């Protein structure tokens, strides 16, 4: 499809196309935020474009502030696509007043009044993926507006880019525009993993999507630009070395959570949530929290699993074993313990074991193993730990030497 771009935009964006490549990710973005993976809520997975409006966002903020989610660390309330409708004569972004009659400042103030933080969404191209205005040529103007509204988090998408537009240069421009506001703002790069952002986005953003959009299904065939099931994302996250790019202030983002949206069983939702914690992924809830089931709430509020995700070491898990449908993932924790996920992708329950030597411990080491879903503890375990893992499920444990 041919995209027509006004010449003023072309001039304004010449920098984006011509800028020389920056050196590879030798360091991380030093803007002081997202020292642990961001936690909160985003509108897209449940409400998309059609269902988004200020009542939904206010009800979500009310719920998160009062149902234990805020105390568990879910602090961001983030608008995704479709909050914006155009630009005025001066190029200022104009809010969709049908969806947000009170405007964005009032909504941000409301979210802040609940002790929460507020996020918005934009796009590096001419239009967002849903056809709303993108930020190209307006980066500094938009960043100033976001800061004036009190925005704490900006996600920038990768739709409707110019031919040959550089992700590195485009996202660097927005990074600098946000920094120039002087407001601490989490910067989320949503480039879908297209150009291996983990290799270059460390100094540019606080998190970067590693994959195409998540779909609310356990195992669904991947076709380019049609999304991934949880199993497909797990495989993409197993690519050698990807985990090594995550750390405090700069995270791999395998996309937002589908827990509670109905496409997966409770067991699958639990496995999805556990694996995202193993990845040190952002935990952005994508369901209708005001109306979620008790099962969904108990998954999202598993403090022990959240603690693994938020471990201050920020070391993401490596797949240490793969044998057909059986996988073992392990990550070291700040206190020297390990978090381990025994993952069963098959349609039958299977006993899965992890050997101490697979996770960097000597076989003779004595440890206490805590199952983070059943909350059961096994003391004086040596050599290995094995457990029966349900179909499409995980057993997630911490292993504490003593
Ligand atoms: C892209 C992004 C999604 C979401 C939609 C909104 O597909 O990857 O996360 O933001 O756009 O249109």
Tab-separated table of N, CA and C in Angstrom, residues 175-331:
chain	number	residue	atom	x	y	z
A	175	UNK	N	13.148	8.713	22.737
A	175	UNK	CA	13.850	8.628	24.030
A	175	UNK	C	14.351	10.008	24.432
A	176	UNK	N	14.977	10.717	23.467
A	176	UNK	CA	15.551	12.033	23.783
A	176	UNK	C	14.449	13.057	24.048
A	177	UNK	N	13.346	12.941	23.312
A	177	UNK	CA	12.227	13.869	23.524
A	177	UNK	C	11.644	13.674	24.922
A	178	UNK	N	11.513	12.428	25.340
A	178	UNK	CA	10.979	12.158	26.687
A	178	UNK	C	11.969	12.650	27.745
A	179	UNK	N	13.265	12.409	27.510
A	179	UNK	CA	14.278	12.834	28.484
A	179	UNK	C	14.266	14.358	28.628
A	180	UNK	N	14.038	15.050	27.499
A	180	UNK	CA	14.073	16.519	27.518
A	180	UNK	C	12.954	17.117	28.370
A	181	UNK	N	11.904	16.343	28.636
A	181	UNK	CA	10.814	16.874	29.466
A	181	UNK	C	11.231	16.950	30.931
A	182	UNK	N	12.240	16.180	31.303
A	182	UNK	CA	12.678	16.164	32.697
A	182	UNK	C	11.814	15.289	33.589
A	183	UNK	N	10.755	14.672	33.028
A	183	UNK	CA	9.877	13.820	33.832
A	183	UNK	C	10.335	12.361	33.681
A	184	UNK	N	10.449	11.625	34.785
A	184	UNK	CA	10.809	10.204	34.639
A	184	UNK	C	9.671	9.446	33.958
A	185	UNK	N	9.919	8.893	32.799
A	185	UNK	CA	8.872	8.202	32.028
A	185	UNK	C	9.436	6.868	31.545
A	186	UNK	N	8.724	5.790	31.836
A	186	UNK	CA	9.116	4.484	31.309
A	186	UNK	C	8.892	4.502	29.804
A	187	UNK	N	9.883	4.064	29.040
A	187	UNK	CA	9.757	4.075	27.580
A	187	UNK	C	9.737	2.641	27.065
A	188	UNK	N	8.605	2.278	26.467
A	188	UNK	CA	8.355	0.913	25.994
A	188	UNK	C	8.403	0.870	24.469
A	189	UNK	N	9.382	0.150	23.949
A	189	UNK	CA	9.577	0.028	22.496
A	189	UNK	C	8.771	-1.167	22.006
A	190	UNK	N	7.845	-0.907	21.083
A	190	UNK	CA	6.956	-1.980	20.611
A	190	UNK	C	7.252	-2.268	19.148
A	191	UNK	N	8.424	-2.827	18.888
A	191	UNK	CA	8.888	-3.040	17.506
A	191	UNK	C	8.711	-4.503	17.096
A	192	UNK	N	8.046	-5.286	17.960
A	192	UNK	CA	7.637	-6.667	17.670
A	192	UNK	C	8.800	-7.644	17.483
A	193	UNK	N	10.010	-7.235	17.839
A	193	UNK	CA	11.146	-8.140	17.664
A	193	UNK	C	11.655	-8.201	16.237
A	194	UNK	N	11.080	-7.358	15.357
A	194	UNK	CA	11.373	-7.441	13.925
A	194	UNK	C	12.871	-7.344	13.630
A	195	UNK	N	13.530	-6.365	14.238
A	195	UNK	CA	14.962	-6.164	13.989
A	195	UNK	C	15.793	-6.475	15.233
A	196	UNK	N	15.420	-7.569	15.899
A	196	UNK	CA	16.153	-8.015	17.096
A	196	UNK	C	16.473	-6.856	18.036
A	197	UNK	N	15.467	-6.182	18.567
A	197	UNK	CA	15.733	-4.985	19.373
A	197	UNK	C	16.588	-5.241	20.602
A	198	UNK	N	16.602	-6.497	21.105
A	198	UNK	CA	17.452	-6.759	22.270
A	198	UNK	C	18.904	-6.423	21.970
A	199	UNK	N	19.302	-6.457	20.673
A	199	UNK	CA	20.693	-6.169	20.321
A	199	UNK	C	21.004	-4.674	20.377
A	200	UNK	N	19.975	-3.811	20.213
A	200	UNK	CA	20.268	-2.368	20.140
A	200	UNK	C	19.436	-1.477	21.054
A	201	UNK	N	18.396	-2.044	21.671
A	201	UNK	CA	17.458	-1.166	22.393
A	201	UNK	C	17.839	-0.893	23.844
A	202	UNK	N	18.852	-1.569	24.359
A	202	UNK	CA	19.234	-1.368	25.761
A	202	UNK	C	19.453	0.089	26.132
A	203	UNK	N	20.221	0.857	25.343
A	203	UNK	CA	20.426	2.256	25.699
A	203	UNK	C	19.263	3.160	25.283
A	204	UNK	N	18.237	2.587	24.654
A	204	UNK	CA	17.176	3.411	24.063
A	204	UNK	C	15.878	3.331	24.859
A	205	UNK	N	15.492	2.124	25.275
A	205	UNK	CA	14.204	1.971	25.958
A	205	UNK	C	14.349	1.179	27.241
A	206	UNK	N	13.281	1.231	28.056
A	206	UNK	CA	13.263	0.442	29.286
A	206	UNK	C	12.774	-0.977	29.050
A	207	UNK	N	12.073	-1.176	27.942
A	207	UNK	CA	11.641	-2.517	27.557
A	207	UNK	C	11.386	-2.519	26.061
A	208	UNK	N	11.488	-3.677	25.470
A	208	UNK	CA	11.266	-3.795	24.030
A	208	UNK	C	10.581	-5.120	23.763
A	209	UNK	N	9.556	-5.060	22.922
A	209	UNK	CA	8.861	-6.283	22.529
A	209	UNK	C	9.838	-7.185	21.794
A	210	UNK	N	9.809	-8.460	22.174
A	210	UNK	CA	10.679	-9.432	21.516
A	210	UNK	C	9.920	-10.192	20.444
A	211	UNK	N	8.599	-10.062	20.416
A	211	UNK	CA	7.783	-10.903	19.533
A	211	UNK	C	6.595	-10.123	18.974
A	212	UNK	N	6.020	-10.725	17.978
A	212	UNK	CA	4.752	-10.269	17.426
A	212	UNK	C	3.665	-10.362	18.516
A	213	UNK	N	2.477	-9.850	18.243
A	213	UNK	CA	1.432	-9.781	19.287
A	213	UNK	C	1.064	-11.160	19.847
A	214	UNK	N	0.802	-11.154	21.143
A	214	UNK	CA	0.319	-12.373	21.785
A	214	UNK	C	-1.120	-12.639	21.357
A	215	UNK	N	-1.474	-13.928	21.290
A	215	UNK	CA	-2.877	-14.329	21.073
A	215	UNK	C	-3.319	-15.089	22.302
A	216	UNK	N	-4.611	-15.013	22.599
A	216	UNK	CA	-5.129	-15.660	23.804
A	216	UNK	C	-5.325	-17.150	23.534
A	217	UNK	N	-4.209	-17.847	23.310
A	217	UNK	CA	-4.282	-19.296	23.103
A	217	UNK	C	-2.953	-19.910	23.519
A	218	UNK	N	-3.031	-21.162	23.908
A	218	UNK	CA	-1.844	-21.851	24.411
A	218	UNK	C	-0.880	-22.167	23.279
A	219	UNK	N	-1.367	-22.841	22.275
A	219	UNK	CA	-0.513	-23.296	21.185
A	219	UNK	C	-1.261	-23.042	19.884
A	220	UNK	N	-0.967	-21.934	19.225
A	220	UNK	CA	-1.643	-21.690	17.948
A	220	UNK	C	-0.598	-21.345	16.908
A	221	UNK	N	-0.821	-21.834	15.765
A	221	UNK	CA	0.147	-21.727	14.685
A	221	UNK	C	0.543	-20.272	14.467
A	222	UNK	N	1.854	-20.058	14.301
A	222	UNK	CA	2.313	-18.688	14.058
A	222	UNK	C	2.354	-18.398	12.562
A	223	UNK	N	1.628	-17.353	12.174
A	223	UNK	CA	1.789	-16.821	10.829
A	223	UNK	C	2.248	-15.377	11.010
A	224	UNK	N	3.208	-14.901	10.197
A	224	UNK	CA	3.724	-13.547	10.424
A	224	UNK	C	2.592	-12.528	10.523
A	225	UNK	N	2.692	-11.667	11.511
A	225	UNK	CA	1.741	-10.580	11.768
A	225	UNK	C	0.352	-11.063	12.164
A	226	UNK	N	0.245	-12.345	12.523
A	226	UNK	CA	-1.072	-12.782	12.999
A	226	UNK	C	-0.994	-13.207	14.456
A	227	UNK	N	0.157	-13.043	15.064
A	227	UNK	CA	0.265	-13.281	16.497
A	227	UNK	C	0.781	-14.648	16.876
A	228	UNK	N	1.014	-14.789	18.167
A	228	UNK	CA	1.622	-15.993	18.712
A	228	UNK	C	0.841	-16.491	19.905
A	229	UNK	N	0.727	-17.806	20.027
A	229	UNK	CA	0.247	-18.390	21.263
A	229	UNK	C	1.368	-18.368	22.297
A	230	UNK	N	1.018	-18.761	23.515
A	230	UNK	CA	1.994	-18.752	24.600
A	230	UNK	C	3.186	-19.656	24.285
A	231	UNK	N	2.911	-20.830	23.765
A	231	UNK	CA	3.989	-21.776	23.442
A	231	UNK	C	4.929	-21.202	22.367
A	232	UNK	N	4.358	-20.522	21.387
A	232	UNK	CA	5.194	-19.932	20.328
A	232	UNK	C	6.094	-18.843	20.925
A	233	UNK	N	5.545	-18.060	21.859
A	233	UNK	CA	6.364	-17.010	22.486
A	233	UNK	C	7.466	-17.636	23.340
A	234	UNK	N	7.128	-18.709	24.040
A	234	UNK	CA	8.157	-19.386	24.850
A	234	UNK	C	9.315	-19.820	23.950
A	235	UNK	N	9.004	-20.352	22.773
A	235	UNK	CA	10.080	-20.772	21.862
A	235	UNK	C	10.905	-19.579	21.386
A	236	UNK	N	10.237	-18.467	21.115
A	236	UNK	CA	10.990	-17.288	20.672
A	236	UNK	C	11.895	-16.777	21.789
A	237	UNK	N	11.427	-16.888	23.025
A	237	UNK	CA	12.234	-16.424	24.164
A	237	UNK	C	13.386	-17.379	24.473
A	238	UNK	N	13.336	-18.566	23.874
A	238	UNK	CA	14.415	-19.536	24.096
A	238	UNK	C	15.576	-19.334	23.124
A	239	UNK	N	15.451	-18.376	22.215
A	239	UNK	CA	16.540	-18.140	21.258
A	239	UNK	C	17.825	-17.858	22.036
A	240	UNK	N	18.942	-18.471	21.629
A	240	UNK	CA	20.162	-18.382	22.433
A	240	UNK	C	20.552	-16.936	22.739
A	241	UNK	N	20.728	-16.670	24.010
A	241	UNK	CA	21.272	-15.372	24.422
A	241	UNK	C	20.273	-14.268	24.654
A	242	UNK	N	19.017	-14.417	24.177
A	242	UNK	CA	18.048	-13.317	24.321
A	242	UNK	C	17.927	-12.902	25.788
A	243	UNK	N	17.921	-13.903	26.682
A	243	UNK	CA	17.726	-13.584	28.104
A	243	UNK	C	18.837	-12.697	28.648
A	244	UNK	N	20.007	-12.749	28.018
A	244	UNK	CA	21.151	-12.030	28.586
A	244	UNK	C	21.013	-10.513	28.426
A	245	UNK	N	20.070	-10.064	27.613
A	245	UNK	CA	19.895	-8.623	27.398
A	245	UNK	C	18.969	-7.976	28.423
A	246	UNK	N	18.275	-8.800	29.223
A	246	UNK	CA	17.379	-8.239	30.247
A	246	UNK	C	18.168	-7.882	31.483
A	247	UNK	N	17.730	-6.844	32.175
A	247	UNK	CA	18.364	-6.454	33.434
A	247	UNK	C	17.719	-5.187	33.950
A	248	UNK	N	18.089	-4.746	35.154
A	248	UNK	CA	17.444	-3.570	35.744
A	248	UNK	C	17.440	-2.360	34.810
A	249	UNK	N	16.241	-1.858	34.508
A	249	UNK	CA	16.088	-0.696	33.630
A	249	UNK	C	15.897	-1.040	32.171
A	250	UNK	N	16.083	-2.310	31.793
A	250	UNK	CA	16.007	-2.675	30.367
A	250	UNK	C	15.567	-4.132	30.232
A	251	UNK	N	14.349	-4.333	29.761
A	251	UNK	CA	13.731	-5.669	29.831
A	251	UNK	C	13.258	-6.172	28.478
A	252	UNK	N	13.374	-7.484	28.284
A	252	UNK	CA	12.684	-8.135	27.164
A	252	UNK	C	11.186	-8.128	27.455
A	253	UNK	N	10.380	-7.885	26.426
A	253	UNK	CA	8.923	-7.814	26.612
A	253	UNK	C	8.237	-8.804	25.659
A	254	UNK	N	7.865	-9.983	26.180
A	254	UNK	CA	7.187	-10.968	25.317
A	254	UNK	C	5.685	-10.683	25.153
A	255	UNK	N	5.284	-9.468	25.414
A	255	UNK	CA	3.922	-8.923	25.246
A	255	UNK	C	3.083	-9.096	26.521
A	256	UNK	N	1.946	-8.434	26.491
A	256	UNK	CA	1.128	-8.302	27.705
A	256	UNK	C	0.361	-9.589	27.994
A	257	UNK	N	-0.101	-9.681	29.245
A	257	UNK	CA	-0.723	-10.924	29.702
A	257	UNK	C	-2.128	-11.121	29.125
A	258	UNK	N	-2.434	-12.381	28.848
A	258	UNK	CA	-3.795	-12.762	28.432
A	258	UNK	C	-4.540	-13.473	29.564
A	259	UNK	N	-3.906	-13.586	30.722
A	259	UNK	CA	-4.532	-14.281	31.862
A	259	UNK	C	-5.932	-13.696	32.110
A	260	UNK	N	-6.927	-14.586	32.148
A	260	UNK	CA	-8.284	-14.155	32.469
A	260	UNK	C	-9.143	-13.811	31.265
A	261	UNK	N	-8.578	-13.870	30.065
A	261	UNK	CA	-9.361	-13.457	28.887
A	261	UNK	C	-10.147	-14.587	28.248
A	262	UNK	N	-10.031	-15.808	28.791
A	262	UNK	CA	-10.950	-16.876	28.397
A	262	UNK	C	-10.478	-17.821	27.311
A	263	UNK	N	-9.371	-17.502	26.654
A	263	UNK	CA	-8.904	-18.376	25.574
A	263	UNK	C	-8.105	-19.567	26.070
A	264	UNK	N	-7.725	-19.537	27.330
A	264	UNK	CA	-6.913	-20.628	27.889
A	264	UNK	C	-7.549	-21.157	29.165
A	265	UNK	N	-7.186	-22.392	29.522
A	265	UNK	CA	-7.670	-22.965	30.779
A	265	UNK	C	-6.939	-22.288	31.949
A	266	UNK	N	-7.439	-22.518	33.143
A	266	UNK	CA	-6.780	-21.952	34.332
A	266	UNK	C	-5.337	-22.456	34.426
A	267	UNK	N	-5.145	-23.733	34.121
A	267	UNK	CA	-3.792	-24.308	34.165
A	267	UNK	C	-2.874	-23.589	33.162
A	268	UNK	N	-3.392	-23.357	31.965
A	268	UNK	CA	-2.600	-22.673	30.934
A	268	UNK	C	-2.303	-21.221	31.333
A	269	UNK	N	-3.307	-20.554	31.887
A	269	UNK	CA	-3.089	-19.177	32.356
A	269	UNK	C	-2.001	-19.147	33.424
A	270	UNK	N	-2.035	-20.153	34.316
A	270	UNK	CA	-1.042	-20.226	35.391
A	270	UNK	C	0.359	-20.432	34.796
A	271	UNK	N	0.444	-21.293	33.795
A	271	UNK	CA	1.739	-21.550	33.154
A	271	UNK	C	2.236	-20.293	32.421
A	272	UNK	N	1.328	-19.629	31.723
A	272	UNK	CA	1.650	-18.370	31.021
A	272	UNK	C	2.218	-17.357	32.019
A	273	UNK	N	1.531	-17.152	33.133
A	273	UNK	CA	1.972	-16.180	34.138
A	273	UNK	C	3.335	-16.588	34.724
A	274	UNK	N	3.482	-17.871	35.013
A	274	UNK	CA	4.741	-18.366	35.594
A	274	UNK	C	5.905	-18.133	34.633
A	275	UNK	N	5.689	-18.446	33.368
A	275	UNK	CA	6.790	-18.306	32.403
A	275	UNK	C	7.166	-16.840	32.206
A	276	UNK	N	6.159	-15.948	32.245
A	276	UNK	CA	6.479	-14.510	32.104
A	276	UNK	C	7.330	-14.062	33.308
A	277	UNK	N	7.025	-14.619	34.487
A	277	UNK	CA	7.852	-14.287	35.665
A	277	UNK	C	9.265	-14.845	35.493
A	278	UNK	N	9.377	-16.028	34.906
A	278	UNK	CA	10.709	-16.596	34.652
A	278	UNK	C	11.497	-15.717	33.671
A	279	UNK	N	10.783	-15.141	32.687
A	279	UNK	CA	11.453	-14.291	31.686
A	279	UNK	C	11.845	-12.916	32.247
A	280	UNK	N	11.461	-12.603	33.492
A	280	UNK	CA	11.605	-11.234	34.021
A	280	UNK	C	10.870	-10.268	33.089
A	281	UNK	N	9.687	-10.688	32.670
A	281	UNK	CA	8.901	-9.888	31.723
A	281	UNK	C	8.080	-8.843	32.474
A	282	UNK	N	7.738	-7.749	31.799
A	282	UNK	CA	6.746	-6.835	32.359
A	282	UNK	C	5.467	-7.627	32.623
A	283	UNK	N	4.807	-7.359	33.734
A	283	UNK	CA	3.536	-8.027	34.028
A	283	UNK	C	2.433	-6.997	33.840
A	284	UNK	N	1.983	-6.874	32.592
A	284	UNK	CA	0.911	-5.933	32.278
A	284	UNK	C	-0.356	-6.735	32.045
A	285	UNK	N	-1.237	-6.661	33.017
A	285	UNK	CA	-2.477	-7.430	32.989
A	285	UNK	C	-3.324	-6.910	31.834
A	286	UNK	N	-3.930	-7.847	31.092
A	286	UNK	CA	-4.691	-7.439	29.909
A	286	UNK	C	-6.142	-7.845	29.993
A	287	UNK	N	-6.651	-8.010	31.210
A	287	UNK	CA	-8.041	-8.458	31.333
A	287	UNK	C	-8.894	-7.386	32.017
A	288	UNK	N	-10.190	-7.671	32.125
A	288	UNK	CA	-11.128	-6.747	32.770
A	288	UNK	C	-11.079	-7.012	34.275
A	289	UNK	N	-10.185	-6.324	34.959
A	289	UNK	CA	-9.941	-6.648	36.371
A	289	UNK	C	-11.161	-6.368	37.253
A	290	UNK	N	-12.020	-5.459	36.794
A	290	UNK	CA	-13.210	-5.136	37.605
A	290	UNK	C	-14.183	-6.314	37.633
A	291	UNK	N	-14.065	-7.211	36.659
A	291	UNK	CA	-15.001	-8.343	36.579
A	291	UNK	C	-14.295	-9.683	36.467
A	292	UNK	N	-13.106	-9.792	36.972
A	292	UNK	CA	-12.366	-11.054	36.776
A	292	UNK	C	-12.817	-12.127	37.772
A	293	UNK	N	-12.528	-13.391	37.403
A	293	UNK	CA	-12.926	-14.511	38.256
A	293	UNK	C	-11.959	-14.655	39.435
A	294	UNK	N	-12.374	-15.437	40.415
A	294	UNK	CA	-11.515	-15.701	41.575
A	294	UNK	C	-10.236	-16.412	41.122
A	295	UNK	N	-10.351	-17.334	40.151
A	295	UNK	CA	-9.158	-18.038	39.655
A	295	UNK	C	-8.158	-17.055	39.048
A	296	UNK	N	-8.678	-16.155	38.209
A	296	UNK	CA	-7.789	-15.168	37.564
A	296	UNK	C	-7.102	-14.319	38.617
A	297	UNK	N	-7.885	-13.867	39.594
A	297	UNK	CA	-7.313	-13.016	40.641
A	297	UNK	C	-6.233	-13.773	41.415
A	298	UNK	N	-6.477	-15.043	41.685
A	298	UNK	CA	-5.489	-15.777	42.482
A	298	UNK	C	-4.209	-16.007	41.678
A	299	UNK	N	-4.311	-16.092	40.372
A	299	UNK	CA	-3.093	-16.206	39.547
A	299	UNK	C	-2.329	-14.877	39.590
A	300	UNK	N	-3.038	-13.801	39.315
A	300	UNK	CA	-2.369	-12.495	39.213
A	300	UNK	C	-1.808	-12.031	40.551
A	301	UNK	N	-2.358	-12.584	41.642
A	301	UNK	CA	-1.905	-12.146	42.970
A	301	UNK	C	-1.032	-13.191	43.671
A	302	UNK	N	-0.422	-14.082	42.914
A	302	UNK	CA	0.514	-15.018	43.547
A	302	UNK	C	1.816	-14.261	43.856
A	303	UNK	N	1.955	-13.877	45.118
A	303	UNK	CA	3.078	-13.022	45.512
A	303	UNK	C	4.428	-13.695	45.316
A	304	UNK	N	4.474	-15.006	45.497
A	304	UNK	CA	5.762	-15.708	45.362
A	304	UNK	C	6.221	-15.701	43.901
A	305	UNK	N	5.280	-15.859	42.981
A	305	UNK	CA	5.635	-15.826	41.554
A	305	UNK	C	6.016	-14.396	41.148
A	306	UNK	N	5.249	-13.429	41.658
A	306	UNK	CA	5.573	-12.020	41.373
A	306	UNK	C	6.982	-11.692	41.895
A	307	UNK	N	7.312	-12.217	43.068
A	307	UNK	CA	8.643	-11.929	43.644
A	307	UNK	C	9.760	-12.446	42.741
A	308	UNK	N	9.527	-13.555	42.067
A	308	UNK	CA	10.532	-14.056	41.110
A	308	UNK	C	10.653	-13.065	39.956
A	309	UNK	N	9.510	-12.658	39.408
A	309	UNK	CA	9.542	-11.690	38.299
A	309	UNK	C	10.310	-10.434	38.707
A	310	UNK	N	10.053	-9.976	39.929
A	310	UNK	CA	10.587	-8.694	40.390
A	310	UNK	C	11.931	-8.835	41.103
A	311	UNK	N	12.532	-9.997	41.030
A	311	UNK	CA	13.797	-10.197	41.746
A	311	UNK	C	14.811	-9.111	41.340
A	312	UNK	N	15.424	-8.456	42.332
A	312	UNK	CA	16.279	-7.304	42.015
A	312	UNK	C	17.507	-7.617	41.168
A	313	UNK	N	17.943	-8.874	41.145
A	313	UNK	CA	19.073	-9.217	40.270
A	313	UNK	C	18.707	-9.012	38.797
A	314	UNK	N	17.434	-9.237	38.478
A	314	UNK	CA	16.967	-8.993	37.112
A	314	UNK	C	17.549	-9.940	36.083
A	315	UNK	N	17.875	-11.144	36.505
A	315	UNK	CA	18.507	-12.119	35.609
A	315	UNK	C	17.411	-13.030	35.038
A	316	UNK	N	17.146	-12.952	33.753
A	316	UNK	CA	16.045	-13.725	33.149
A	316	UNK	C	16.435	-15.196	32.979
A	317	UNK	N	15.402	-16.043	32.881
A	317	UNK	CA	15.626	-17.493	32.845
A	317	UNK	C	16.215	-17.974	31.516
A	318	UNK	N	16.952	-19.062	31.634
A	318	UNK	CA	17.485	-19.787	30.483
A	318	UNK	C	16.786	-21.145	30.420
A	319	UNK	N	16.515	-21.617	29.202
A	319	UNK	CA	15.977	-22.978	29.065
A	319	UNK	C	17.144	-23.947	29.215
A	320	UNK	N	17.213	-24.646	30.340
A	320	UNK	CA	18.374	-25.511	30.591
A	320	UNK	C	18.146	-26.931	30.091
A	321	UNK	N	16.880	-27.257	29.774
A	321	UNK	CA	16.619	-28.612	29.269
A	321	UNK	C	15.409	-28.576	28.349
A	322	UNK	N	15.508	-29.277	27.224
A	322	UNK	CA	14.336	-29.445	26.359
A	322	UNK	C	14.353	-30.861	25.834
A	323	UNK	N	13.269	-31.596	26.106
A	323	UNK	CA	13.173	-32.969	25.633
A	323	UNK	C	11.747	-33.131	25.104
A	324	UNK	N	11.556	-32.812	23.844
A	324	UNK	CA	10.203	-32.828	23.278
A	324	UNK	C	9.334	-31.809	23.989
A	325	UNK	N	8.258	-32.292	24.607
A	325	UNK	CA	7.311	-31.392	25.274
A	325	UNK	C	7.713	-31.033	26.699
A	326	UNK	N	8.853	-31.574	27.133
A	326	UNK	CA	9.305	-31.310	28.506
A	326	UNK	C	10.383	-30.229	28.487
A	327	UNK	N	10.210	-29.218	29.322
A	327	UNK	CA	11.243	-28.180	29.402
A	327	UNK	C	11.525	-27.829	30.852
A	328	UNK	N	12.779	-27.421	31.095
A	328	UNK	CA	13.163	-26.895	32.405
A	328	UNK	C	13.818	-25.543	32.175
A	329	UNK	N	13.286	-24.539	32.873
A	329	UNK	CA	13.832	-23.179	32.801
A	329	UNK	C	14.341	-22.799	34.190
A	330	UNK	N	15.448	-22.075	34.231
A	330	UNK	CA	16.025	-21.716	35.527
A	330	UNK	C	16.546	-20.288	35.494
A	331	UNK	N	16.363	-19.581	36.620
A	331	UNK	CA	16.990	-18.257	36.744
A	331	UNK	C	17.578	-18.090	38.147
